[in-house]
Coordinates of C-alpha atoms and ligand atoms in Angstrom, one line a residue:
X245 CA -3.1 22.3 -59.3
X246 CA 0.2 20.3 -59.1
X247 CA 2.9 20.7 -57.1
X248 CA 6.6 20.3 -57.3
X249 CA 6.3 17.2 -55.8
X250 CA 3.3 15.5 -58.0
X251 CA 5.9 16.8 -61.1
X252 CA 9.2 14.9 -60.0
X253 CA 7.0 12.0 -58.8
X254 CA 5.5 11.4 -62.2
X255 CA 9.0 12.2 -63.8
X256 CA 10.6 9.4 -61.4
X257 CA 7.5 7.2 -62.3
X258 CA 8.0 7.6 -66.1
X259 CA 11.7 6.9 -65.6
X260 CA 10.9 3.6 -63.9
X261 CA 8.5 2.5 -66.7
X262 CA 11.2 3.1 -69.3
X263 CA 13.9 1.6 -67.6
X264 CA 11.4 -1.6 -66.9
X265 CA 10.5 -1.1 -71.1
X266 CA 14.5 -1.3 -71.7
X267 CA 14.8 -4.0 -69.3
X268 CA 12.3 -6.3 -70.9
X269 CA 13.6 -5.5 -74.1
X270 CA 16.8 -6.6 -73.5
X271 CA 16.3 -9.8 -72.0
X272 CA 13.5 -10.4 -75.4
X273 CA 16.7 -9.6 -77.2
X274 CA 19.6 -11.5 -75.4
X275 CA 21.1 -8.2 -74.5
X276 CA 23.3 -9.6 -70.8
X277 CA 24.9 -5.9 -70.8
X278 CA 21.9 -3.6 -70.6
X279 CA 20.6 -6.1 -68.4
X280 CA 23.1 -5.7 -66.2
X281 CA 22.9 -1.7 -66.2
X282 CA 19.3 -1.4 -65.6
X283 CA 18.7 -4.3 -62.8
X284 CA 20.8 -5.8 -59.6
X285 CA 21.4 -4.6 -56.3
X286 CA 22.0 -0.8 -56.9
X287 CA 19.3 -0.3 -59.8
X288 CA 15.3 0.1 -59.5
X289 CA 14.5 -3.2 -61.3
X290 CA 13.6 -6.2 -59.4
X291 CA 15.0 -9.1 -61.6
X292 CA 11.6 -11.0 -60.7
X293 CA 9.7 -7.8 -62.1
X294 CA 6.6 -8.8 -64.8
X295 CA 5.4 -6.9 -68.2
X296 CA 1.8 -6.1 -68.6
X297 CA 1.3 -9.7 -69.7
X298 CA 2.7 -10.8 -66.2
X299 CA 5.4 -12.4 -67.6
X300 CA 9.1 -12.0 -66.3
X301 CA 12.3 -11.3 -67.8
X302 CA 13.4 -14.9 -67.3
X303 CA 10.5 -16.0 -69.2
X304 CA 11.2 -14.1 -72.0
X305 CA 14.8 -14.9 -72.4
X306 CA 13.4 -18.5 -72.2
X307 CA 10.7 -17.7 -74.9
X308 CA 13.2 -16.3 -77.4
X309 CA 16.3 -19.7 -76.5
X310 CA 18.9 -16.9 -74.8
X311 CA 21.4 -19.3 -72.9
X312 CA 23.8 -17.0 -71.8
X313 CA 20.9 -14.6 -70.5
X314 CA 18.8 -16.8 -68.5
X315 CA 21.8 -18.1 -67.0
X316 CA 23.2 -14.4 -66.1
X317 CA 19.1 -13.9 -64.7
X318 CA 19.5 -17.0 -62.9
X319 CA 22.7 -16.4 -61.5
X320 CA 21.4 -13.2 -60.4
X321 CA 18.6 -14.6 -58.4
X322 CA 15.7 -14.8 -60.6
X323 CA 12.7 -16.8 -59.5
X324 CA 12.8 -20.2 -61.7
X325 CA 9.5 -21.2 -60.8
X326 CA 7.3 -17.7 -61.3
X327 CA 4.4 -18.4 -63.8
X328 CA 2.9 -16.2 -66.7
X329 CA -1.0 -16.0 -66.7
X330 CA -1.1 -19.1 -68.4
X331 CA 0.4 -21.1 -65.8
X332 CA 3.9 -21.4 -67.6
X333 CA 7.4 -21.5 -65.8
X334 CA 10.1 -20.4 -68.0
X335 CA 11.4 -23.8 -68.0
X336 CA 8.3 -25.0 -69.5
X337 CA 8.3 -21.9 -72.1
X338 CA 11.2 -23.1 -73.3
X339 CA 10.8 -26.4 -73.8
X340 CA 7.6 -25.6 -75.9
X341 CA 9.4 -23.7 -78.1
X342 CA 12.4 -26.0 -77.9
X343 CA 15.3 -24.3 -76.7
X344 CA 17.1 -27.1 -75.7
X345 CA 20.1 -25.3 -74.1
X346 CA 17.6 -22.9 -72.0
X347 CA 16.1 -25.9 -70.9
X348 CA 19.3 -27.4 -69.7
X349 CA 20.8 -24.2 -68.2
X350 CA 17.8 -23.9 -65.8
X351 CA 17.9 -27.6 -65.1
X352 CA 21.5 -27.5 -64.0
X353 CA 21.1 -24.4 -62.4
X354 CA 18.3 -25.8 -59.6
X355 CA 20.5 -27.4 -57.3
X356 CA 22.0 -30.4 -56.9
X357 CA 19.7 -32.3 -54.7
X358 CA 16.8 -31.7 -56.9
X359 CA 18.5 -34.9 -58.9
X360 CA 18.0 -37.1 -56.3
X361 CA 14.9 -34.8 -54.5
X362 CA 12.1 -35.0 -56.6
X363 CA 10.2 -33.6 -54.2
X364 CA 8.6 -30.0 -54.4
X365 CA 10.3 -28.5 -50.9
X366 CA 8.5 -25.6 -49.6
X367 CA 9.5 -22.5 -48.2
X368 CA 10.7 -23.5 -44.2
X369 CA 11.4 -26.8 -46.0
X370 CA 15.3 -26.1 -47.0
X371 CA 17.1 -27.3 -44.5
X372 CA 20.6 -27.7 -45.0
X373 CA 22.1 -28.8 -41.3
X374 CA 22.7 -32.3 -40.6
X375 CA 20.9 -32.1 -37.2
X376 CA 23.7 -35.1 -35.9
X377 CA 20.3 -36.4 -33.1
X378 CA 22.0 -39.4 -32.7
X379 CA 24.7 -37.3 -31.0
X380 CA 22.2 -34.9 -29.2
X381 CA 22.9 -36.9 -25.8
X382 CA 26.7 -36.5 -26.1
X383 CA 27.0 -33.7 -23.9
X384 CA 30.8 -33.8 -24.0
X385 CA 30.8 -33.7 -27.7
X386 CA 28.3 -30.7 -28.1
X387 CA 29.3 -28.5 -25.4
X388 CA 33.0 -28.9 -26.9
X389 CA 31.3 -27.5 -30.2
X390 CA 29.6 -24.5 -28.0
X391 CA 32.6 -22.7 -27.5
X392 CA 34.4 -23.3 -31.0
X393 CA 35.8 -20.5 -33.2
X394 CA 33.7 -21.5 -36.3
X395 CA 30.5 -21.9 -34.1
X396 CA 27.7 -19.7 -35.3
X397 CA 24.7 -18.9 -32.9
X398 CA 21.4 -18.2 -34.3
X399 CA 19.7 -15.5 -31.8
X400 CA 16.2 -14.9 -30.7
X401 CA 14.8 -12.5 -28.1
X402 CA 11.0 -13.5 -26.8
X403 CA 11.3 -15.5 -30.1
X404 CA 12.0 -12.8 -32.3
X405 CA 14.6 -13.6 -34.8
X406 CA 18.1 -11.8 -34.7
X407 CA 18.3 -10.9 -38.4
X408 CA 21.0 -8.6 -40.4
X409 CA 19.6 -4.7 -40.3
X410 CA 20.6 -4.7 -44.4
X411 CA 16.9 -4.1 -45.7
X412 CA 17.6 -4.5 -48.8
X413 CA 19.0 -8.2 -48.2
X414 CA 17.5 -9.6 -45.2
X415 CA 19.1 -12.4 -43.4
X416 CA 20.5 -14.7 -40.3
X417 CA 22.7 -12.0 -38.5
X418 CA 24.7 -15.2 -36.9
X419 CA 26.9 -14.5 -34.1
X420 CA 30.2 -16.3 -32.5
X421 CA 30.7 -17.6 -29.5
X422 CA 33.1 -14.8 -28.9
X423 CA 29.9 -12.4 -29.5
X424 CA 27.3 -14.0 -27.3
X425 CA 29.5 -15.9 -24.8
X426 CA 29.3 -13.1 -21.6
X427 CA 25.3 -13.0 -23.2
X428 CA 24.9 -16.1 -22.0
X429 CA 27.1 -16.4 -19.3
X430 CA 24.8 -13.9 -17.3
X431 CA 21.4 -15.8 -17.0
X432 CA 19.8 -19.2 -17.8
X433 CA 18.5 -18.7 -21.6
X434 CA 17.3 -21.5 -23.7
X435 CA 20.2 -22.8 -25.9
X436 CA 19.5 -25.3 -28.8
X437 CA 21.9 -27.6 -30.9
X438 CA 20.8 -27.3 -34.5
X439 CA 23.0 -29.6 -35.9
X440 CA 26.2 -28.9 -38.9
X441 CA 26.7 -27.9 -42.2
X442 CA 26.6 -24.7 -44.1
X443 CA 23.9 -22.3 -44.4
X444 CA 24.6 -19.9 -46.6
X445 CA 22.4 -17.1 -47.1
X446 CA 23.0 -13.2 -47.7
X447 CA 25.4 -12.6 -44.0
X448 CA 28.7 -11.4 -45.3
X449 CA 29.8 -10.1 -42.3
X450 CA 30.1 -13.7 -41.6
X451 CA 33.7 -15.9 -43.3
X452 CA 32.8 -18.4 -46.2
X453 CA 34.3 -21.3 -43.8
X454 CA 34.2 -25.6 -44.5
X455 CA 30.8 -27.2 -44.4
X456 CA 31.6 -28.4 -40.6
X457 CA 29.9 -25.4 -38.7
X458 CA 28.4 -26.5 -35.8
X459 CA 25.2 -24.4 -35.5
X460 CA 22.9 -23.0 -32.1
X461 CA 20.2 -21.2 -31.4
X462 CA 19.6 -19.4 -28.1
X463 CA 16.2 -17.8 -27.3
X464 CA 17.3 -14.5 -24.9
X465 CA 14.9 -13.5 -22.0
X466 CA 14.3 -9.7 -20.8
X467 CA 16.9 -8.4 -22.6
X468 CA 18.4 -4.4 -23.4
X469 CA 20.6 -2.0 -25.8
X470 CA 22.8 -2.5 -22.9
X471 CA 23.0 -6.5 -22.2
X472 CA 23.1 -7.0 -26.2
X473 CA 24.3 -4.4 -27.8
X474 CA 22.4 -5.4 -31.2
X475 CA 23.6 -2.3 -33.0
X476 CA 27.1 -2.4 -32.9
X477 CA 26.4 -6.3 -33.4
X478 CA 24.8 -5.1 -36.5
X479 CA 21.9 -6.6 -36.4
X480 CA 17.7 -5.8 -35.4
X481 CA 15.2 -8.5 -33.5
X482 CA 11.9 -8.9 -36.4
X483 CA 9.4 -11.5 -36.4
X484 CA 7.3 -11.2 -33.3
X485 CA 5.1 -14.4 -33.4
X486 CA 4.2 -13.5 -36.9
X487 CA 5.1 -15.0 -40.3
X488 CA 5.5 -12.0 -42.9
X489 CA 8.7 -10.6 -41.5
X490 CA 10.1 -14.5 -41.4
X491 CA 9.4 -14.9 -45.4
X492 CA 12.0 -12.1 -46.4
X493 CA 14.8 -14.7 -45.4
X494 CA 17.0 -16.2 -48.2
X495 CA 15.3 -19.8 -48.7
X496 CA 18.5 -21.6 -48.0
X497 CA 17.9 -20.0 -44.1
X498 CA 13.9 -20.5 -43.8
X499 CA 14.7 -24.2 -42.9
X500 CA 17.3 -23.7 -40.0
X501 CA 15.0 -20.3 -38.5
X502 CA 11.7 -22.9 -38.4
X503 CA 13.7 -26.0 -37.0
X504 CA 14.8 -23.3 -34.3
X505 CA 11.7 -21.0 -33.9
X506 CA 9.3 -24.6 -33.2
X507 CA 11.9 -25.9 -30.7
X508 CA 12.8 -22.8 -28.8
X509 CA 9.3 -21.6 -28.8
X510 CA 8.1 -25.7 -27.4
X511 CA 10.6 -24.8 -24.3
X512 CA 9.2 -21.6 -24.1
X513 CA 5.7 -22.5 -23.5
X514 CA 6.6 -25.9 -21.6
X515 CA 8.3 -25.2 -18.3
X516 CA 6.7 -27.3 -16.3
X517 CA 5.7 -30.8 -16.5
X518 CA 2.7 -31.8 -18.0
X519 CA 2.4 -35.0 -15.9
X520 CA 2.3 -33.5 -12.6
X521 CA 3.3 -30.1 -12.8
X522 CA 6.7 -29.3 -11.9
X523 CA 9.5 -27.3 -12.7
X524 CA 11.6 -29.4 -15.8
X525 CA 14.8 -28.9 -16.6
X526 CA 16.1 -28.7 -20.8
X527 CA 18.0 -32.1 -22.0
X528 CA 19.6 -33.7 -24.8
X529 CA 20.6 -30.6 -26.6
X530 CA 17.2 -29.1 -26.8
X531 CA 15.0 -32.1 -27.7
X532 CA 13.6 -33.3 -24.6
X533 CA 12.4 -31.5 -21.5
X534 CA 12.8 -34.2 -17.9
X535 CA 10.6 -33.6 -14.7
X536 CA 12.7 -32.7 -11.7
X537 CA 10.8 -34.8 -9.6
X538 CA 12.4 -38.1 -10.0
X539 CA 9.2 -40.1 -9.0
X540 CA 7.1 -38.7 -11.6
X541 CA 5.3 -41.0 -13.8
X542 CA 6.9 -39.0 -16.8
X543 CA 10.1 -41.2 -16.1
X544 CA 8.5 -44.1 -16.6
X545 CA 7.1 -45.8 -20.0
X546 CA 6.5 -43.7 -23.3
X547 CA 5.7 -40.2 -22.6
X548 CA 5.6 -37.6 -25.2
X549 CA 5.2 -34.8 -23.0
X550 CA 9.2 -34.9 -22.4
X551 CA 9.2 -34.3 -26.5
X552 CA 9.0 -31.1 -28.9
X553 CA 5.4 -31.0 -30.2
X554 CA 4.4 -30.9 -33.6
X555 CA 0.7 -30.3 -34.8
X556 CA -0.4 -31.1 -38.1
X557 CA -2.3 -29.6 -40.2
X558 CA -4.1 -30.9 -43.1
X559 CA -4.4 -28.5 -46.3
X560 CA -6.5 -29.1 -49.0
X561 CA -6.6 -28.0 -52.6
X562 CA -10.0 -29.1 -54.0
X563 CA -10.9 -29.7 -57.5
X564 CA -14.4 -29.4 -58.9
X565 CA -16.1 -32.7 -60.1
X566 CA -15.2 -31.2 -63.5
X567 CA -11.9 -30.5 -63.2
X568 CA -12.3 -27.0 -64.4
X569 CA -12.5 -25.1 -61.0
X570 CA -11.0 -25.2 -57.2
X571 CA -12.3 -24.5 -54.2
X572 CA -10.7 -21.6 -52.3
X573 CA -12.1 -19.8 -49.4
X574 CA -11.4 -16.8 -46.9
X575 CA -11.7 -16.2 -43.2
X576 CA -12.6 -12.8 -41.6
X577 CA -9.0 -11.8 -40.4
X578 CA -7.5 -11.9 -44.4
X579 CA -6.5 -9.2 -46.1
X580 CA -9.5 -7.7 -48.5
X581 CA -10.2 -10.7 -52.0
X582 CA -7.3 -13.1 -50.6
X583 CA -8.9 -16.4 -50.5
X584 CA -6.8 -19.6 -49.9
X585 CA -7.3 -23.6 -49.5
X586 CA -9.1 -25.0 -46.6
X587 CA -7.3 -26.1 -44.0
X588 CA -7.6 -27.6 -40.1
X589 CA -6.0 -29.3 -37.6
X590 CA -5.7 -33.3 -37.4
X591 CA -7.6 -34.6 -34.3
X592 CA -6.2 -37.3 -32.3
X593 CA -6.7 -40.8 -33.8
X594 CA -7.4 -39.6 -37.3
X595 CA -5.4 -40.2 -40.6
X596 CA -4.6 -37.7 -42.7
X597 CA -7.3 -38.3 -45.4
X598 CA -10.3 -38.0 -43.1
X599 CA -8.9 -34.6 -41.7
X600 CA -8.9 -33.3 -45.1
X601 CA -12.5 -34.5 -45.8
X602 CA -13.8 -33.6 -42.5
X603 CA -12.6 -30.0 -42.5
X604 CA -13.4 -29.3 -46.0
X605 CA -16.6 -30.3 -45.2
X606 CA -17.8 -28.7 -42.3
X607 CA -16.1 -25.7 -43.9
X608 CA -17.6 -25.8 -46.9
X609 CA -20.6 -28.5 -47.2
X610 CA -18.2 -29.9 -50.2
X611 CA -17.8 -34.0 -50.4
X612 CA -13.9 -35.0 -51.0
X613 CA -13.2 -38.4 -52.4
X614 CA -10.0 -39.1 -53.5
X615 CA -7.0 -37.3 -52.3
X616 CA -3.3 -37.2 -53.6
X617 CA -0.5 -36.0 -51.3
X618 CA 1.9 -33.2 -52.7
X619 CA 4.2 -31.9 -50.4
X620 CA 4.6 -30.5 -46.5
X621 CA 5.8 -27.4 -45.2
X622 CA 7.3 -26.5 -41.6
X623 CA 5.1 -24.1 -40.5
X624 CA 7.3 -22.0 -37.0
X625 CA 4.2 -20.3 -35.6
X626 CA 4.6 -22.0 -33.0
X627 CA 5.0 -25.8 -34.4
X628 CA 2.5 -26.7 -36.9
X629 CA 3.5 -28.8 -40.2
X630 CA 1.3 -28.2 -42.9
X631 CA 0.4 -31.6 -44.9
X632 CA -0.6 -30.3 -48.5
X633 CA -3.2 -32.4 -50.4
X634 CA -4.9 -32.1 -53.7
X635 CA -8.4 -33.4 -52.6
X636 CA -11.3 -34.2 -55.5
X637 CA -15.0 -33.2 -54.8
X638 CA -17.7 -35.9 -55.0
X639 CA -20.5 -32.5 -54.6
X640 CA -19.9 -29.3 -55.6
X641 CA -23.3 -27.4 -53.6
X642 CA -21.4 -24.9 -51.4
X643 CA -23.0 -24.4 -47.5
X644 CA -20.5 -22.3 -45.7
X645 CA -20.1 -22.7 -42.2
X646 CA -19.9 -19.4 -41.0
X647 CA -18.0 -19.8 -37.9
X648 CA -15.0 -20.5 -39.7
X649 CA -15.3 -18.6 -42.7
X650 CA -16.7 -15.7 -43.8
X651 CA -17.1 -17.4 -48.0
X652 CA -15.9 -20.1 -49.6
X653 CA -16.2 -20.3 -53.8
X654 CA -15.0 -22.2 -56.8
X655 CA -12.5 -20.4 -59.1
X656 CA -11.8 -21.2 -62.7
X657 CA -7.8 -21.6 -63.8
X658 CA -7.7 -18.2 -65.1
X659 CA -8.7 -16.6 -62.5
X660 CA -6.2 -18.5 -59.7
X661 CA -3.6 -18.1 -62.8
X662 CA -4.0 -14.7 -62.9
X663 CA -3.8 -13.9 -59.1
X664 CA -0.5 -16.4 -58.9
X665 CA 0.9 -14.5 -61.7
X666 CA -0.5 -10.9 -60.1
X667 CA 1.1 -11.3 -56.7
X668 CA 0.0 -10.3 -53.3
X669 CA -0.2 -6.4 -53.9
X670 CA -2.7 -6.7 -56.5
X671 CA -5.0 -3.6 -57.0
X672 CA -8.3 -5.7 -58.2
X673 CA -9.5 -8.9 -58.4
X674 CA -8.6 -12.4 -56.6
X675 CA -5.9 -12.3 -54.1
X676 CA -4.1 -15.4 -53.3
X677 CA -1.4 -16.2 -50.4
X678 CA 2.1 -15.4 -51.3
X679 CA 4.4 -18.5 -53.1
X680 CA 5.7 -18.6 -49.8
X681 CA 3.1 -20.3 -48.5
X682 CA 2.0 -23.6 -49.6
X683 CA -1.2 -23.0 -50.1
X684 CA 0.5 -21.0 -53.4
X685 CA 2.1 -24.2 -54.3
X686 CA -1.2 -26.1 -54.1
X687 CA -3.1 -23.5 -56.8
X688 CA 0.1 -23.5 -58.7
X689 CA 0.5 -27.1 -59.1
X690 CA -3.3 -27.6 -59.9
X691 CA -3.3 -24.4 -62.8
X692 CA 0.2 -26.2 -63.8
X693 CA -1.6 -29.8 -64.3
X694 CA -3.3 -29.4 -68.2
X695 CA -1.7 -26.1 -69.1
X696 CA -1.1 -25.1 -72.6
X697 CA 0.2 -21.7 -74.2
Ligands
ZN842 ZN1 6.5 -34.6 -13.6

């Protein structure tokens, strides 16, 4: 039997598929104008979507040396560093087959710090405010910027994000001081100085304005429809403690949201003094937390209790004795196949490198000897920062410690290529974390290291 609705769903589903064909087609061809027609905001194909063979439009427009088209997919937000099974960027498609041009179109389109950031920056890694701390104790200075008309507050409630209720382009809903200023006015919340500059993301409720915003955050307590009206202010509270709803942010805003989740959520969890136990008041813009009882030992000497926290974490891609396989494994609470790199936090007193070795091995029974740094990654949940590492076994027996995982294995490149290319949603097979996470970035770098088409 099928009904009505089984008919028009495989109708709509065999439209999709032949607008994807056309889509494809045309960016094999160089065709900007169909391109155009079938893909963007108000059409059904994502620009990032892949053909059977997982690779991308962008990829294809590289293969076949289509300037003006990967430039219009570029311009139109296409992802610059999604690879096809093999482990190929488009960029490096098209210098294989070299296409000159398309090489230099993507190169000037990255931005232009990546000339003098050679640097991979992860996602939570971007940044743009200068965060002015040398200025942080100038309280004249930054309550004069509190109440200015280009100000822009950044707003949590219980550390939930504030964020545009657009779905189909989530972002920052920032507000003015005009907008929050009775808010705040009416109870003692948590206000932050985030620094200056320009963060622009998808808000266009929000003026294009000079580079010179000064930027806050403010985390809201016990709050109602009534006390912030967040629906005329157009705008939802998402993220509650948890990262998924944080990674659908433009990546020019992941940088700004992390810098404020960590240090809203340190005050939030550090009211009272760690040296003796009472009350502290909020200092320096945000950045420093002093006892109120002035003979406290806190107001003597170094103390970092008076300082945000950060907790490192070491993360570890590790790479057979071989070179032809990586060590990946999964805890209980992950999603069915996902497995990831080993990771765990740095103990007092140790460096970086021994972390990595110790964790992988009580994790895994695997030996790590040498061990090459690639890149960190802000990590808001509350304040960890993640320290990526490519680590290479000295053993490869496996003996996993079943307290803190449920399996660890070694994977081939085609395999970990094939789930980077597959993405998160894939019906069968390996499941890795999303490129958000820098445990992507790990597995891409290593499949990316001796890759050829
Ligand atoms: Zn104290």
């Amino acid at each position: 039997m099928t009904s009505k609705d089984d008919v028009s769903n495989l109708q709509a589903s065999n439209a999709q598929n032949e607008m994807l064909a056309r889509f494809f087609r045309a960016a094999s061809d160089g065709d900007v104008g169909t391109i155009r027609r079938t893909s963007g905001l108000f059409n059904s194909v994502d620009i990032d979507e892949r053909n059977s063979n997982s690779w991308s439009a962008l990829m294809l427009a590289s293969r076949n040396g289509h300037k003006e088209t990967v430039d219009h997919l570029l311009n139109s937000g296409a992802d610059s560093t999604l690879m096809n099974k093999s482990g190929q960027t488009a960029r490096q498609i098209a210098s294989f087959w070299n296409h000159d041009s398309v090489v230099a179109t993507i190169d000037k389109f990255l931005s232009p710090k990546s000339k003098t950031r050679l640097e991979h920056v992860n996602y939570f890694g971007t940044n743009s405010a200068d965060r002015q701390s040398y200025r942080r104790k100038d309280v004249e200075y930054v309550e004069s910027l509190k109440c200015q008309k280009s100000t822009k507050y950044i707003v949590f409630s219980d550390l939930q994000l504030f964020r545009s209720n657009d779905n189909r382009r989530p972002s920052i809903r920032f507000l003015s001081y005009d907008q929050v200023k009775d808010i705040l006015a009416n109870a003692n919340h948590d206000i932050i100085y985030i620094g200056n500059g320009c963060i622009t993301g998808n808000d266009t409720a929000v003026e294009s304005e000079a580079s010179n915003t000064a930027y806050f955050a403010v985390n809201l307590k016990d709050i109602n429809e009534e006390k912030f009206p967040s629906e005329s202010l157009k705008g939802e509270f998402i993220g509650k403690g948890y990262a998924p709803t944080l990674m659908l942010l433009p990546k020019e805003e992941a940088g700004v949201v992390a810098q404020a989740r960590s240090v809203l959520a340190w005050h939030d969890r550090y009211r009272f003094c760690p040296t003796c136990g009472t009350e502290t008041n909020i200092a320096e813009s945000g950045y420093k937390r002093i006892c109120k009882d002035a003979d406290c030992r806190s107001h003597q000497g170094v103390h970092n209790t008076c300082f945000p926290r950060i907790d490192p974490v070491a993360i570890v891609l590790v790479i057979s004795s071989d070179g032809k396989k990586c060590l990946l494994g999964r805890q209980r609470r992950f999603p069915p196949r996902m497995y990831s790199c080993l990771a765990g936090f740095m103990e007092p007193g140790e460096s970086i490198e021994d972390a990595a070795r110790r964790e992988v091995f009580e994790e895994s029974g695997v030996k790590v000897g040498r061990l090459e740094y690639h890149s960190s990654q802000p990590w808001p949940f509350p304040g960890q920062l993640m320290i990526g590492l490519i680590g290479h076994a000295i053993t490869d027996d496996i003996e996993v410690d079943q307290v803190e995982l449920e399996d660890a294995k070694w994977f081939t490149k085609v395999e970990v290529a094939e789930a980077l290319a597959a993405g998160f949603k894939r019906s069968e097979g390996l499941i890795v974390p999303p490129k958000h996470a820098i445990a992507h970035q790990l597995q891409k770098s290593w499949v990316q290291m001796s890759s050829n088409l």
